[in-house]
Backbone as a printed PyTorch tensor [residue, N CA C, xyz], in Angstrom:
tensor([[[ -68.4240,   82.9960, -108.0240],
         [ -69.0340,   81.7740, -106.4860],
         [ -68.9220,   80.9320, -107.3580]],

        [[ -68.2040,   80.0840, -107.3470],
         [ -68.5770,   78.1090, -107.6290],
         [ -69.5980,   77.9960, -106.6190]],

        [[ -70.5270,   76.6090, -107.4090],
         [ -71.1860,   76.0680, -106.5690],
         [ -70.7750,   75.3210, -105.7480]],

        [[ -70.4390,   75.6730, -104.2540],
         [ -69.9860,   75.0380, -103.3360],
         [ -71.1330,   74.7380, -102.1930]],

        [[ -70.8000,   73.5550, -101.6910],
         [ -71.4430,   73.2620, -100.2820],
         [ -71.3110,   74.8500,  -99.2510]],

        [[ -72.0600,   74.8610,  -98.7910],
         [ -72.2810,   76.2950,  -98.1310],
         [ -71.8110,   76.1880,  -96.8680]],

        [[ -72.1930,   74.9520,  -95.9850],
         [ -71.9730,   74.5910,  -94.7870],
         [ -70.7930,   73.6310,  -94.5360]],

        [[ -70.1400,   74.0450,  -93.5420],
         [ -68.8380,   72.7990,  -93.1020],
         [ -68.7410,   72.7780,  -91.8930]],

        [[ -68.1390,   71.5340,  -91.3290],
         [ -67.9420,   71.3190,  -89.9060],
         [ -66.7260,   71.3080,  -89.6870]],

        [[ -66.4920,   71.6450,  -88.2970],
         [ -65.4010,   72.0510,  -87.8240],
         [ -65.0620,   71.9120,  -86.3450]],

        [[ -64.0090,   71.5880,  -85.7130],
         [ -64.0070,   71.0350,  -84.2730],
         [ -63.6600,   72.8420,  -83.9570]],

        [[ -63.9970,   73.1460,  -82.4700],
         [ -63.3780,   74.2190,  -81.7470],
         [ -62.2460,   73.3540,  -80.9780]],

        [[ -60.8640,   74.4150,  -81.0600],
         [ -60.1340,   73.6010,  -80.4980],
         [ -59.4970,   74.2680,  -79.6740]],

        [[ -58.5580,   74.4400,  -78.8210],
         [ -57.7940,   75.0770,  -77.1900],
         [ -56.2050,   75.4990,  -77.9360]],

        [[ -56.1320,   76.6190,  -77.2790],
         [ -55.0910,   77.6330,  -77.4740],
         [ -54.3940,   77.8500,  -76.0730]],

        [[ -53.7910,   78.9780,  -76.3290],
         [ -53.1220,   79.9010,  -74.8450],
         [ -52.5250,   80.9410,  -75.3540]],

        [[ -53.1340,   82.0460,  -74.7260],
         [ -52.9750,   83.4040,  -74.9820],
         [ -51.6600,   83.8480,  -74.2970]],

        [[ -50.7450,   84.1250,  -75.1000],
         [ -49.6650,   84.4390,  -74.3390],
         [ -48.8320,   83.5480,  -73.7890]],

        [[ -48.1940,   83.8830,  -72.2060],
         [ -47.6170,   82.8060,  -71.4710],
         [ -48.6730,   82.1830,  -70.7780]],

        [[ -50.0240,   82.6410,  -70.8220],
         [ -50.7070,   82.1740,  -69.9220],
         [ -51.0590,   80.4690,  -69.6350]],

        [[ -51.3910,   80.0960,  -68.7050],
         [ -51.5260,   78.5360,  -68.8590],
         [ -52.9370,   78.3990,  -68.9940]],

        [[ -53.9670,   79.2230,  -68.9580],
         [ -55.3550,   79.0620,  -69.0650],
         [ -55.5500,   78.7390,  -70.8570]],

        [[ -56.5710,   77.5870,  -70.5230],
         [ -57.0750,   77.4020,  -72.2220],
         [ -57.9420,   77.9460,  -72.7180]],

        [[ -57.5610,   78.7770,  -74.1800],
         [ -58.9500,   79.5400,  -74.8470],
         [ -59.0910,   78.8300,  -75.8990]],

        [[ -60.7170,   78.8830,  -76.2100],
         [ -61.1210,   78.4890,  -77.8030],
         [ -60.4430,   79.1250,  -79.0110]],

        [[ -60.1480,   77.7550,  -79.8550],
         [ -59.3580,   78.4120,  -81.0050],
         [ -60.0070,   77.8630,  -82.0690]],

        [[ -60.5660,   79.1730,  -83.0870],
         [ -61.0960,   78.2120,  -84.5640],
         [ -60.0420,   78.7520,  -85.5500]],

        [[ -59.4780,   78.0300,  -86.6550],
         [ -58.7290,   78.1090,  -87.3700],
         [ -59.2830,   77.9170,  -88.7980]],

        [[ -59.2760,   78.6940,  -89.8350],
         [ -59.8000,   78.4350,  -91.1100],
         [ -59.0410,   78.7420,  -92.0340]],

        [[ -58.9460,   77.7640,  -93.1240],
         [ -58.0780,   77.6890,  -94.0480],
         [ -58.4300,   77.0490,  -95.1270]],

        [[ -58.3530,   76.9160,  -96.2520],
         [ -58.7460,   75.9800,  -97.5520],
         [ -59.0880,   76.8600,  -98.6750]],

        [[ -59.4880,   76.2300,  -99.9190],
         [ -59.4630,   76.6830, -101.3670],
         [ -60.9570,   77.3570, -100.9670]],

        [[ -62.0330,   76.6500, -100.5180],
         [ -63.0640,   77.3630, -100.3070],
         [ -63.1050,   78.6620,  -99.7930]],

        [[ -62.2620,   79.3420,  -99.1820],
         [ -62.1950,   80.8610,  -98.8260],
         [ -62.0320,   81.7000,  -99.8920]],

        [[ -61.2170,   80.9860, -100.8020],
         [ -61.2170,   81.5140, -102.3990],
         [ -62.1300,   81.6830, -103.1650]],

        [[ -62.6010,   80.1090, -103.2060],
         [ -63.7690,   80.1770, -103.8080],
         [ -65.0610,   81.1050, -103.3910]],

        [[ -65.2510,   81.4870, -102.2410],
         [ -66.2390,   82.7650, -101.7210],
         [ -65.6770,   83.6520, -101.6590]],

        [[ -64.4540,   83.9610, -102.2160],
         [ -64.1060,   85.3870, -102.4540],
         [ -63.2350,   86.3280, -101.2090]],

        [[ -62.6680,   85.3390, -100.6370],
         [ -61.8380,   86.0860,  -99.5050],
         [ -60.4860,   85.6550, -100.0520]],

        [[ -59.3410,   86.3280, -100.2440],
         [ -57.7160,   86.5320, -100.5820],
         [ -57.2690,   86.8580,  -99.4410]],

        [[ -55.6150,   86.3620, -100.1560],
         [ -55.0180,   86.6490,  -98.9570],
         [ -54.6750,   88.0760,  -98.7650]],

        [[ -54.9550,   88.6920,  -97.8980],
         [ -54.2730,   90.4280,  -97.4290],
         [ -55.9190,   91.1440,  -97.4280]],

        [[ -57.0050,   90.3430,  -97.7050],
         [ -58.2640,   91.2140,  -97.4660],
         [ -58.4660,   91.5710,  -95.7910]],

        [[ -59.4100,   92.2880,  -95.6830],
         [ -59.7590,   92.6280,  -94.2960],
         [ -61.2480,   91.9720,  -93.9890]],

        [[ -61.6360,   91.4530,  -92.7550],
         [ -62.3230,   90.9280,  -92.8410],
         [ -63.0380,   91.7940,  -91.3360]],

        [[ -64.4240,   91.5300,  -90.8960],
         [ -65.0640,   92.0760,  -89.8980],
         [ -65.7790,   90.7490,  -89.2910]],

        [[ -65.8320,   90.7500,  -88.1310],
         [ -66.1440,   89.3420,  -87.1610],
         [ -66.9860,   89.8750,  -86.1010]],

        [[ -68.3220,   89.2850,  -86.7680],
         [ -69.2990,   89.9720,  -85.5640],
         [ -70.1780,   88.6290,  -84.9310]],

        [[ -69.6790,   88.5420,  -83.7590],
         [ -70.1870,   87.6630,  -82.6450],
         [ -71.8360,   87.4420,  -82.7140]],

        [[ -72.4760,   86.7550,  -82.8430],
         [ -73.7110,   86.3320,  -82.1080],
         [ -74.2720,   85.1860,  -81.5280]],

        [[ -75.7100,   84.9810,  -81.1810],
         [ -75.5450,   83.8460,  -80.0780],
         [ -75.3660,   82.6450,  -80.7180]],

        [[ -74.4020,   81.8820,  -80.5150],
         [ -74.2650,   80.6720,  -81.1690],
         [ -74.0730,   80.5610,  -82.6100]],

        [[ -73.3620,   81.7070,  -83.1610],
         [ -72.9800,   81.9450,  -84.5620],
         [ -71.5920,   82.9870,  -84.8760]],

        [[ -70.8580,   82.8010,  -85.3710],
         [ -69.8740,   84.1510,  -85.4620],
         [ -70.5120,   84.4690,  -86.8090]],

        [[ -70.3850,   85.5250,  -87.6450],
         [ -70.5560,   86.0390,  -88.7670],
         [ -69.2930,   86.5340,  -89.4590]],

        [[ -68.5840,   86.2200,  -90.5930],
         [ -67.1720,   86.7880,  -91.0500],
         [ -67.4430,   87.0360,  -92.2570]],

        [[ -67.2550,   88.7000,  -92.7880],
         [ -67.7030,   89.5710,  -93.5690],
         [ -66.5640,   90.0420,  -94.2410]],

        [[ -66.4490,   90.2920,  -95.6930],
         [ -65.0050,   90.8480,  -95.9950],
         [ -65.3610,   92.5190,  -96.1520]],

        [[ -64.3770,   93.1650,  -95.6660],
         [ -64.8350,   94.8300,  -95.6030],
         [ -63.5610,   95.2300,  -96.8240]],

        [[ -64.5640,   95.9810,  -97.4670],
         [ -63.7980,   96.8380,  -98.7540],
         [ -63.2580,   97.8190,  -98.3230]],

        [[ -61.6870,   97.9300,  -98.2560],
         [ -61.1960,   99.3060,  -97.5930],
         [ -61.0210,  100.1050,  -98.7600]],

        [[ -60.9640,  101.5520,  -98.4210],
         [ -61.4150,  102.7170,  -99.3990],
         [ -59.9280,  102.6880,  -99.5830]],

        [[ -59.4050,  103.3650, -100.5240],
         [ -58.6360,  103.6430, -101.7820],
         [ -57.9670,  102.0130, -102.4080]],

        [[ -57.9300,  101.2140, -102.2320],
         [ -57.9160,   99.9090, -102.7090],
         [ -58.6030,   99.3570, -103.9750]],

        [[ -58.0420,   99.0050, -105.0290],
         [ -58.4440,   98.6880, -106.1810],
         [ -59.0000,   97.2790, -106.3800]],

        [[ -59.8340,   96.5700, -106.3100],
         [ -60.0300,   95.2420, -106.2170],
         [ -59.9140,   94.5000, -107.2570]],

        [[ -60.0650,   95.2800, -108.4170],
         [ -59.4100,   95.2300, -109.6420],
         [ -58.1350,   94.6050, -110.1850]],

        [[ -57.2510,   95.2980, -109.5330],
         [ -55.6250,   95.1440, -109.4710],
         [ -54.9960,   94.0720, -109.0490]],

        [[ -55.7720,   93.3130, -108.1430],
         [ -55.0250,   91.8630, -107.7660],
         [ -54.7430,   91.0310, -108.8370]],

        [[ -53.4970,   90.5680, -108.3070],
         [ -53.4090,   89.4780, -109.1820],
         [ -53.4830,   88.2740, -108.8610]]])
């Protein structure tokens, strides 16, 4: 992991679920910093909501070889 700033600020947006007109909160994450912190395309993640924060953890799936990624 590169020497990266650990805290990022981002706004919570709104979206809609299906055809509903009720607005719901939406958080979009994307950027090179995800790769810098070892999150890659196709990875499985676990999302743990806690009071006032969300923890996102990379899950190692049985039967995958992390060394075979291109």
